Tab-separated table of C-alpha atoms (C1' of nucleotides) in Angstrom:
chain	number	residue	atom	x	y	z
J	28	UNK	CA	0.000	0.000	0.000
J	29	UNK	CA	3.365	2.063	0.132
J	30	UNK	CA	3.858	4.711	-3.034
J	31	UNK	CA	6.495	6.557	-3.904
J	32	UNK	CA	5.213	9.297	-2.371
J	33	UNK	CA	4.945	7.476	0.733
J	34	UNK	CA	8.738	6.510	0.756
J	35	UNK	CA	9.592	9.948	0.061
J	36	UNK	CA	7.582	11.438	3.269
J	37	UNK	CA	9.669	8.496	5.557
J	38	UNK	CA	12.621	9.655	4.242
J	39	UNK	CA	12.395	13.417	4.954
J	40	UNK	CA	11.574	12.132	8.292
J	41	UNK	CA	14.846	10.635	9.057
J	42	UNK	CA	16.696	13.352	7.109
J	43	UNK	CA	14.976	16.261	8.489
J	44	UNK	CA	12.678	15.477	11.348
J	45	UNK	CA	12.991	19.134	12.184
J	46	UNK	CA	10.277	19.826	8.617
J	47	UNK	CA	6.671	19.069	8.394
J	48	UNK	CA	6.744	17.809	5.363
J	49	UNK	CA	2.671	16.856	5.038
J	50	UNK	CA	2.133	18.708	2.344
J	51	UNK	CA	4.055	16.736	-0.269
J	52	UNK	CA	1.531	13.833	0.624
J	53	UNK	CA	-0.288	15.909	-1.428
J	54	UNK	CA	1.970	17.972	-3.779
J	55	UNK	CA	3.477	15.355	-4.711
J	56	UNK	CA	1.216	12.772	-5.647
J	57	UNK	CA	-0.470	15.661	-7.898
J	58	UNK	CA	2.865	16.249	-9.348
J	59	UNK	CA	3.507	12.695	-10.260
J	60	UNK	CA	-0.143	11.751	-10.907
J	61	UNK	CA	-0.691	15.348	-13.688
J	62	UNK	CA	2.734	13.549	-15.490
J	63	UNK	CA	0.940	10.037	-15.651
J	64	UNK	CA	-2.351	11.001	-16.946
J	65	UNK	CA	-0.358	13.170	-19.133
J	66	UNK	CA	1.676	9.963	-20.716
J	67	UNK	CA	-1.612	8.110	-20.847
J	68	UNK	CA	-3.699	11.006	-22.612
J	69	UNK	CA	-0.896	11.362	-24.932
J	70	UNK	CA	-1.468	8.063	-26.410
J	71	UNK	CA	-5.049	8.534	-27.662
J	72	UNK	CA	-4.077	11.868	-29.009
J	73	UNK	CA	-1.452	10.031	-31.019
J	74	UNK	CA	-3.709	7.538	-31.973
J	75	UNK	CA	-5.592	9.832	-33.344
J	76	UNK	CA	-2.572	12.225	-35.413
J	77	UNK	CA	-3.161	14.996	-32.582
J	78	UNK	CA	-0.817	15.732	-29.397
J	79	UNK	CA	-1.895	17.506	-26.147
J	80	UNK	CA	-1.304	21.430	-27.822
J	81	UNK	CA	-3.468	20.635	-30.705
J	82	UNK	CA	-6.306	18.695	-28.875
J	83	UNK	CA	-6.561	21.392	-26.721
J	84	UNK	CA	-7.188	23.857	-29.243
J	85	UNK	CA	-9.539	21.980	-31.342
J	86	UNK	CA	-11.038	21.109	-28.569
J	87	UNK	CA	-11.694	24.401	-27.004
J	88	UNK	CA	-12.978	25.635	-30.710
J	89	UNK	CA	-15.364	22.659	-30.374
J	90	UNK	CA	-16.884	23.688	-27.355
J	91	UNK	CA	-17.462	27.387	-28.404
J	92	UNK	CA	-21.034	28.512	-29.904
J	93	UNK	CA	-21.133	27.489	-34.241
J	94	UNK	CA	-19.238	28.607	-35.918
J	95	UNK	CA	-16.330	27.393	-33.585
J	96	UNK	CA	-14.705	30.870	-33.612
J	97	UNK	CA	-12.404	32.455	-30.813
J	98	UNK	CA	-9.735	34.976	-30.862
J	99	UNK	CA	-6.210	33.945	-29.795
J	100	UNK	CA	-6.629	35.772	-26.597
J	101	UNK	CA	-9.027	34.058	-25.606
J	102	UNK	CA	-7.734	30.976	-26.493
J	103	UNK	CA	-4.709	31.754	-24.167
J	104	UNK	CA	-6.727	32.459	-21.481
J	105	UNK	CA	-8.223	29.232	-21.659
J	106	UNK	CA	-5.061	26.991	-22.475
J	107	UNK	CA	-3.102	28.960	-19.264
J	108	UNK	CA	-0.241	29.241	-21.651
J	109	UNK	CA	1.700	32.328	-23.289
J	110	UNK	CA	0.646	34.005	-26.458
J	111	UNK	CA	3.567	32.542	-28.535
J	112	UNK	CA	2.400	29.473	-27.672
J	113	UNK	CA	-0.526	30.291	-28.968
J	114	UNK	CA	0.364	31.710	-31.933
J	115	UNK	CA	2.602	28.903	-32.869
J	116	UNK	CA	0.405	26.219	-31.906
J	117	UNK	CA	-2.100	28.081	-34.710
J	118	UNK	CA	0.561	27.776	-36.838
J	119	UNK	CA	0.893	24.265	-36.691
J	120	UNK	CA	-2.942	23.660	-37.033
J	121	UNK	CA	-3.874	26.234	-39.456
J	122	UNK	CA	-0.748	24.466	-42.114
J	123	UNK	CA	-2.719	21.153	-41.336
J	124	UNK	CA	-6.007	22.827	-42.498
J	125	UNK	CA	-7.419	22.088	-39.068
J	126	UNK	CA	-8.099	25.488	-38.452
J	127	UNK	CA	-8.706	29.068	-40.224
J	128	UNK	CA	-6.975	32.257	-39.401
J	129	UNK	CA	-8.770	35.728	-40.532
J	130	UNK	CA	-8.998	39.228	-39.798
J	131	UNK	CA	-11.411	39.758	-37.180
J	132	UNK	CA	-14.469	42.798	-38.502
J	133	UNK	CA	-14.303	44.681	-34.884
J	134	UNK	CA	-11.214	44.777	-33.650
J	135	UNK	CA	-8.309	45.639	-35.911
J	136	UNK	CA	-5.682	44.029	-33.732
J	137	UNK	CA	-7.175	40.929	-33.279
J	138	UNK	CA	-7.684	37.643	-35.495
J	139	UNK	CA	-10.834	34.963	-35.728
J	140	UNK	CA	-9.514	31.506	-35.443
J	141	UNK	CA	-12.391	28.868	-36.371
J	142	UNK	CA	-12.016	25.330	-36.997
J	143	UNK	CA	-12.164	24.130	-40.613
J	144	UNK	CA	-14.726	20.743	-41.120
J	145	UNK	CA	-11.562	19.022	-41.267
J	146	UNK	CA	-10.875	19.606	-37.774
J	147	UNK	CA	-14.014	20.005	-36.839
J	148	UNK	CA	-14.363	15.755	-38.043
J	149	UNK	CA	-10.933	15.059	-36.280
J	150	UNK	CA	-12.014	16.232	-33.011
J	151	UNK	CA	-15.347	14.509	-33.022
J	152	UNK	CA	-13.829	11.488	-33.753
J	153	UNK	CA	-11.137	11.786	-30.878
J	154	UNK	CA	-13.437	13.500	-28.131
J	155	UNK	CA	-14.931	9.813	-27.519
J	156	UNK	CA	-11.939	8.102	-27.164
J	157	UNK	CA	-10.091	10.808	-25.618
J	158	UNK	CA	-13.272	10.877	-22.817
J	159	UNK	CA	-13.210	6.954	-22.665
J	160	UNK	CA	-9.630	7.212	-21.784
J	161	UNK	CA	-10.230	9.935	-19.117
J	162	UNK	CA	-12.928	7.447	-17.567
J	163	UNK	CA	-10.429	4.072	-17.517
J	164	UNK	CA	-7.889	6.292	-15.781
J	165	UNK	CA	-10.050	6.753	-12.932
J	166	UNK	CA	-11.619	3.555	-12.706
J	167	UNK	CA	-10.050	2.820	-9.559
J	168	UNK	CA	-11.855	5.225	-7.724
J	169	UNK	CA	-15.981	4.495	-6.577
J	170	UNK	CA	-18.069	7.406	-8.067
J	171	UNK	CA	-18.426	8.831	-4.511
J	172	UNK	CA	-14.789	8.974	-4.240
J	173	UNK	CA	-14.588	10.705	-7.767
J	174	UNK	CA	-17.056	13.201	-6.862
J	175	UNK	CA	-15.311	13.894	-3.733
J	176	UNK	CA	-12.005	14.692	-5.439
J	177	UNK	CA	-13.861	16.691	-8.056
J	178	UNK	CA	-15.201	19.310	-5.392
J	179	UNK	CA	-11.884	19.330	-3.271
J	180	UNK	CA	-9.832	19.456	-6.465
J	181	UNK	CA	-12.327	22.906	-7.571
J	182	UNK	CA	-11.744	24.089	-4.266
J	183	UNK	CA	-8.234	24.233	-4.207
J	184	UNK	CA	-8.459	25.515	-7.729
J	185	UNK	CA	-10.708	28.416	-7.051
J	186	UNK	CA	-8.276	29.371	-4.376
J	187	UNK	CA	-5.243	29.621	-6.382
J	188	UNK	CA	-7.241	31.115	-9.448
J	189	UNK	CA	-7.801	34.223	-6.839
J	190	UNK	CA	-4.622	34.459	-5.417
J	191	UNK	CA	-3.388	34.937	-9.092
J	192	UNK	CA	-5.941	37.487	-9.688
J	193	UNK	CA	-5.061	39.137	-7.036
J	194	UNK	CA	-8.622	39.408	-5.736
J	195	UNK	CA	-8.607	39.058	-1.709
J	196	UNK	CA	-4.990	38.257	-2.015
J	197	UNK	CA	-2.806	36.547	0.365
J	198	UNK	CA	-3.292	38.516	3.488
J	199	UNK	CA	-1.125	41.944	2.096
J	200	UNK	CA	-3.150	44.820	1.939
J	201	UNK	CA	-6.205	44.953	-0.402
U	12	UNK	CA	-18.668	28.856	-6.957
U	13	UNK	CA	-17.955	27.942	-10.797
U	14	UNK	CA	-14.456	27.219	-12.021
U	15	UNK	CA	-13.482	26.621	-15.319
U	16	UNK	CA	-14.032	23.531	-15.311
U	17	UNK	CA	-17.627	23.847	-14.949
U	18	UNK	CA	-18.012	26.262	-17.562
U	19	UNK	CA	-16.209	23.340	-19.872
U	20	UNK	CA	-18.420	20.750	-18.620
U	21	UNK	CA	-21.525	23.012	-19.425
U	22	UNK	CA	-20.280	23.838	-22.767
U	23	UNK	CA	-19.723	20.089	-23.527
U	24	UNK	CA	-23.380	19.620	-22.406
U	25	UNK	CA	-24.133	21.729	-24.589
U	26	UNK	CA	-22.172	20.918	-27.780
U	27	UNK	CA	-22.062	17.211	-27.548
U	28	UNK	CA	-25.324	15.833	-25.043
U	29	UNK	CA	-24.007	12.305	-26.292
U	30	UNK	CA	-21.297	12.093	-24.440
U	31	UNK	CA	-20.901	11.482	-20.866
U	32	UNK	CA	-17.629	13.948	-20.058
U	33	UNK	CA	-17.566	13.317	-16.306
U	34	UNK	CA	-14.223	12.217	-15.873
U	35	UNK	CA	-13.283	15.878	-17.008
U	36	UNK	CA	-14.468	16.783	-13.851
U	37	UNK	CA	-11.575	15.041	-12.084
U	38	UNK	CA	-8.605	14.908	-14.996
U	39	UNK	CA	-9.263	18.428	-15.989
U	40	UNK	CA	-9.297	19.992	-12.683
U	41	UNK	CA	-5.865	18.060	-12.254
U	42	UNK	CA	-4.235	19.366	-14.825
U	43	UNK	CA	-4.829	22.688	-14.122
U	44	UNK	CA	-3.924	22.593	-10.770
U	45	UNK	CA	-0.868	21.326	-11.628
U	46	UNK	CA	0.143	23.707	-13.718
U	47	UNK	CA	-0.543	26.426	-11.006
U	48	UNK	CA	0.923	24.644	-8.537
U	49	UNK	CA	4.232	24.067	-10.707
U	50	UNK	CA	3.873	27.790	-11.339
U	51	UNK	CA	3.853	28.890	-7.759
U	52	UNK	CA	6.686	26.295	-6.792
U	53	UNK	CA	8.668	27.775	-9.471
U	54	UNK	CA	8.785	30.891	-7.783
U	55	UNK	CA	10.134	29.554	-4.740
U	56	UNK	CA	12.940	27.731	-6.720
U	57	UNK	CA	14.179	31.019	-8.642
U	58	UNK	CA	14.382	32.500	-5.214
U	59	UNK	CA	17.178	30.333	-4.347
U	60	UNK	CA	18.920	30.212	-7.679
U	61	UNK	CA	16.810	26.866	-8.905
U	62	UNK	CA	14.571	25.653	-11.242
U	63	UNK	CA	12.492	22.226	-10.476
U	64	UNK	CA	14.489	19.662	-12.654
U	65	UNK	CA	17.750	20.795	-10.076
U	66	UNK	CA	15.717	21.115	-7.057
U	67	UNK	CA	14.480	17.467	-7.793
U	68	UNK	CA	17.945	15.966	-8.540
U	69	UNK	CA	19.018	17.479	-5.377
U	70	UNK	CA	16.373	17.126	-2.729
U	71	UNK	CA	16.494	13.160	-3.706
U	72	UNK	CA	20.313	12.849	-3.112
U	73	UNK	CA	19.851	14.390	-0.042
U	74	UNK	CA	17.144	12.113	1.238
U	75	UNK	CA	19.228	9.322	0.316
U	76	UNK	CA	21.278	7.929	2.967
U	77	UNK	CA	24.749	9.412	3.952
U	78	UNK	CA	26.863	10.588	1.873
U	79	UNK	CA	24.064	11.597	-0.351
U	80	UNK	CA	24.873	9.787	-3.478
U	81	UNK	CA	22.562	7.856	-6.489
U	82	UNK	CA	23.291	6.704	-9.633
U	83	UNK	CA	21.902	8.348	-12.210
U	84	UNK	CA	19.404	5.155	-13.292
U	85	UNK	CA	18.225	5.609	-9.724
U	86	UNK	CA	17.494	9.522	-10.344
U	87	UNK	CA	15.768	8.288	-13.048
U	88	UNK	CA	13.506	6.115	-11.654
U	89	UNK	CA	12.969	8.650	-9.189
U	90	UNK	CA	12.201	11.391	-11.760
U	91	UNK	CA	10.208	9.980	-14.000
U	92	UNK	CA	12.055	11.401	-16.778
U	93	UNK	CA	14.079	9.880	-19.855
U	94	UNK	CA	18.019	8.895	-19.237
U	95	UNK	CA	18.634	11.936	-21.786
U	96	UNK	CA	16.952	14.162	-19.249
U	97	UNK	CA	19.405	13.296	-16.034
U	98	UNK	CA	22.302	13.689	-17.942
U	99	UNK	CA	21.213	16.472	-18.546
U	100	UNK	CA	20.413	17.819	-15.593
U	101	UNK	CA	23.700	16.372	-13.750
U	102	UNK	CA	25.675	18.145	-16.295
U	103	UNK	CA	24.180	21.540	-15.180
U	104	UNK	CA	24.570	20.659	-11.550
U	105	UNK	CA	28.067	19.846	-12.094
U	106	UNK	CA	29.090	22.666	-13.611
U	107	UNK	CA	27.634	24.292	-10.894
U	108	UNK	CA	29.832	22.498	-8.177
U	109	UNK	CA	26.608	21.012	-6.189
U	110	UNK	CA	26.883	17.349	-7.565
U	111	UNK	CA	29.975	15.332	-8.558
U	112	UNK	CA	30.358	12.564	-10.510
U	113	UNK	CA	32.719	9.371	-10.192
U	114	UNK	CA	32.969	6.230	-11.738
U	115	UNK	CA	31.426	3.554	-9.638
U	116	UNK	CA	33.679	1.201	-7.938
U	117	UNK	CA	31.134	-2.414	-8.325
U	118	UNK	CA	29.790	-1.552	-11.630
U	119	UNK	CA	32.051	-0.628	-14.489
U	120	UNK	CA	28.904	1.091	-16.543
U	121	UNK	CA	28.208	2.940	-13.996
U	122	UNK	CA	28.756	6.424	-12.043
U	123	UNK	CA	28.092	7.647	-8.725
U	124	UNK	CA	26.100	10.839	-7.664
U	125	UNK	CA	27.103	12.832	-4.827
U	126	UNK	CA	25.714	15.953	-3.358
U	127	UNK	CA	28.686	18.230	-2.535
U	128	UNK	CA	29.112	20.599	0.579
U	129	UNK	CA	27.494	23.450	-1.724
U	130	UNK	CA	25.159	21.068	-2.924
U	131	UNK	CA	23.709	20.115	0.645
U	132	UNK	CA	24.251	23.486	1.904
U	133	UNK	CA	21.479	24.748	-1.279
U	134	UNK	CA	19.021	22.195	-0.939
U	135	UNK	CA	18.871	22.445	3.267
U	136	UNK	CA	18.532	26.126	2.612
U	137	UNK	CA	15.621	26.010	0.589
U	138	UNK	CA	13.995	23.134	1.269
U	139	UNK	CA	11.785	25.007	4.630
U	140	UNK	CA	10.748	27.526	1.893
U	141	UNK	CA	9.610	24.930	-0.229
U	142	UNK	CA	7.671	23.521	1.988
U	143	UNK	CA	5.820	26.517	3.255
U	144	UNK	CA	4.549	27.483	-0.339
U	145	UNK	CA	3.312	23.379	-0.955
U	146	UNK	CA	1.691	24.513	2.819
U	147	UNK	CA	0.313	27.691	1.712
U	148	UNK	CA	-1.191	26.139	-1.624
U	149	UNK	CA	-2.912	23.864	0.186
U	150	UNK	CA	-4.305	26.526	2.982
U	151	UNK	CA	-7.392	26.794	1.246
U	152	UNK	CA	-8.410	22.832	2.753
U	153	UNK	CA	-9.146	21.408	6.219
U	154	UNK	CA	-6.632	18.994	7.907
U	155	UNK	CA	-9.673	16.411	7.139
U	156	UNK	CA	-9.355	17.582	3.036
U	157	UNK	CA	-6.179	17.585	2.805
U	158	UNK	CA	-5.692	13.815	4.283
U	159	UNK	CA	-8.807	12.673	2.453
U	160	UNK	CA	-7.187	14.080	-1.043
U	161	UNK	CA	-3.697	12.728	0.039
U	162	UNK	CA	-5.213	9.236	0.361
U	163	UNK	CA	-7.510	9.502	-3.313
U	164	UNK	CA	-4.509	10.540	-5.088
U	165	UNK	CA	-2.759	7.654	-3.535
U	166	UNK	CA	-5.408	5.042	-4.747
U	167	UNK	CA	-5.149	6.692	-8.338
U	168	UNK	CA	-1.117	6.784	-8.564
U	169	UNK	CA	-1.044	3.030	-7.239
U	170	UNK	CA	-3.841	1.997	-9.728
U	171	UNK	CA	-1.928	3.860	-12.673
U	172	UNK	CA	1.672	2.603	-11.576
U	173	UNK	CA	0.140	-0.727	-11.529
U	174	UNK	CA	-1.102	-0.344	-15.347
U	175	UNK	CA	2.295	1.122	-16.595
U	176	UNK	CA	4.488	-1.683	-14.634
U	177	UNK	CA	2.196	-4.596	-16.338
U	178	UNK	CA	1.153	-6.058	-13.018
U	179	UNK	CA	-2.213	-7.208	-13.524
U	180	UNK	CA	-2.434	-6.357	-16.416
U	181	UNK	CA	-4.437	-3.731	-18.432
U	182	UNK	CA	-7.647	-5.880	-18.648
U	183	UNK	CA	-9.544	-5.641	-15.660
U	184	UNK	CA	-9.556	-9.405	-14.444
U	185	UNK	CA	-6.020	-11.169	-12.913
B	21	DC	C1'	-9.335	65.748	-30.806
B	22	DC	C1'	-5.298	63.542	-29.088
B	23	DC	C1'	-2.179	61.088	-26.502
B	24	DA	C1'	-0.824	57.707	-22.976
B	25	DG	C1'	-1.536	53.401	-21.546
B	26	DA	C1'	-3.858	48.982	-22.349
B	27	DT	C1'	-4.566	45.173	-25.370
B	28	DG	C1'	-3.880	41.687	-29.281
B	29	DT	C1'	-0.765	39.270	-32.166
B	30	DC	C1'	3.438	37.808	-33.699
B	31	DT	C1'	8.741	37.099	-33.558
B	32	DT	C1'	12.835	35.104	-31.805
B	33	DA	C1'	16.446	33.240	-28.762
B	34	DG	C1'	17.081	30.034	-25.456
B	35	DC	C1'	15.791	26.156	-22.521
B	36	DG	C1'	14.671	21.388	-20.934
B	37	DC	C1'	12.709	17.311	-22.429
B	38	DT	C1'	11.888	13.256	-25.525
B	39	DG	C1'	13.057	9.507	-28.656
B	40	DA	C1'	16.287	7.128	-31.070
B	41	DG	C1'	20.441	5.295	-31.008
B	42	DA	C1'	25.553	4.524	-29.817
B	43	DT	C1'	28.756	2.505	-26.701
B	44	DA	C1'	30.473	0.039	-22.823
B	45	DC	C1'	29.962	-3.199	-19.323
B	46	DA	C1'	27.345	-6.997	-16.773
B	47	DT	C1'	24.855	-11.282	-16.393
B	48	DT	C1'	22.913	-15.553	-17.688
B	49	DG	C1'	22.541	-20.056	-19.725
B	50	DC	C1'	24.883	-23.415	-21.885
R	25	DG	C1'	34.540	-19.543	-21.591
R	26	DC	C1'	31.361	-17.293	-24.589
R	27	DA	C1'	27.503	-15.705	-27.100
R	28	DA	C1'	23.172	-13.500	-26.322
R	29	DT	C1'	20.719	-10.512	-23.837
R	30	DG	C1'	20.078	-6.907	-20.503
R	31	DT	C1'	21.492	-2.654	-18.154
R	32	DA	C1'	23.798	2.036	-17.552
R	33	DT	C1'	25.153	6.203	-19.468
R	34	DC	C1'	25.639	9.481	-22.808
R	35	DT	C1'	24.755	11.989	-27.494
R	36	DC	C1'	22.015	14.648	-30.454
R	37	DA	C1'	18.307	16.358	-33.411
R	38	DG	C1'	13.863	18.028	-32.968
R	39	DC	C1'	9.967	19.873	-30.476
R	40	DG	C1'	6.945	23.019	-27.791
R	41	DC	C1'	7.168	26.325	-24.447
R	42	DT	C1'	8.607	30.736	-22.130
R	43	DA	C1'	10.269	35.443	-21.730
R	44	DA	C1'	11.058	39.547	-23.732
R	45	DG	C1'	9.933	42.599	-26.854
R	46	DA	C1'	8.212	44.694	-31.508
R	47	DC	C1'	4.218	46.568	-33.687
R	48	DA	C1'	-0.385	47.752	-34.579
R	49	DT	C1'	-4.655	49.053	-32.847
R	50	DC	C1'	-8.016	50.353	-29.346
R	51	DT	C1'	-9.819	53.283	-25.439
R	52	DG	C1'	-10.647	56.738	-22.108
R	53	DG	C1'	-9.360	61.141	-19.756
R	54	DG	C1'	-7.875	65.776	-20.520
DNA sequence: CCCAGATGTCTTAGCGCTGAGATACATTGC
DNA sequence: GCAATGTATCTCAGCGCTAAGACATCTGGG
């Protein structure tokens, strides 16, 4: 019943008794578990010509109201990563005809990105095994036990999503 | 009360009603959380000169026993990272003067590890600071959360670990 | 009306990791 | 002994991301 993350906490305790070290019971195993799921999701993605980056945009296209449109901003905002990242991971989808690129009417700045029916088909077809996967990676857990996680997992999510913006803060000055 | 997650899982309701996306509720929160959490520890790492690939190389040679040395298939294991990746890493530490290398005296292919005097002195400097930001992430849970989430996560790894070593196999029955 | 600051997109250098493979040494079965 | 296989380490090209910054465009207060 021992996991790494176990051996690691017993030997902090003989190294440095002196540090509560409690919290990597929890760190950790979300450290180590985020890189497993990762490896595992990566496989269906493959399966299916995509990786992570891509699914992720398609994906998040997907979900947005017909005609599958969003800016690159807001696609950043949703993927938590930078705006080159962004931009390049358009790049990569947009040569693949997976996605379109075109000057957005309002907003001189700004671009539309919408998914082509070509990636519109390819992330259809993925989304079920890429959910099915999702599901056999938790089957360990009873549904109570998954519904517990969910809420503590959105709790300690909400909480770090509001230190970042600032809002309340740590305990600074408002 | 809603994260982003729920918004996903509402648009998903929306945009596919076929599919049951549950498991989102559960793998996406995870990843997200990871990536804020590896964003917070980060900070804590620059502030003593580190980055998480070094702080990880070094905080498991020093919970090793006396005199603080692996071998870099050991690291590995450890790390869950490619053999490419330790080298890697060990060649930046070395430089660095806070790990040596030496051949190993029983096994001819292999080297030996070793946490110098700088080495130890870095990683016992900011290992309490490290530990107070995994503390402070977690603030936002009760004592009775935060064991309760240590112990799911646990099932999870164990059940995943399982899967990748081949033990039991991937179909469900032994 | 106009300008200063905010916002949106893209560019580029640099970084750490993976995946494939090279090389050397160890171990096992015969 | 020795061949076949396994293990340990390192090399290197390629990949996606970040950080910093260049531009263009928008927006709101004088």
């Amino acid at each position: 019943m021992a996991d790494h993350v176990d051996l690691v906490l017993a030997q902090w305790a003989v190294r440095r008794p002196d540090l509560d070290v409690s919290p990597m019971a929890v760190i950790g195993r979300l450290s180590r578990l985020s890189r497993l799921v990762d490896a595992e999701l990566r496989r269906t993605f493959t399966a299916h010509g995509l990786d992570a980056a891509s699914f992720d945009v398609l994906a998040t296209l997907r979900r947005s109201d017909p005609p599958h449109s969003l800016t690159p901003a807001e696609l950043m905002r949703s993927s938590m990563v930078t705006s080159g990242a962004i931009t390049q991971r358009l790049d990569r989808l947009e040569a693949r005809g997976l996605v379109s690129r075109s000057p957005s009417a309002s907003d001189g700045r700004s671009v539309v990105v919408a998914l082509t029916d070509a990636g519109r088909d390819l992330i259809d077809e993925a989304l079920p095994d890429h959910v099915a996967t999702e599901a056999r990676l938790l089957a360990a857990l009873t549904e109570g036990e998954r519904d517990a996680l969910a809420t503590t997992l959105a709790t300690l999510l909400e909480s770090l999503s509001e230190e970042k913006d600032g809002k309340g803060g740590k305990d600074k000055k408002a």
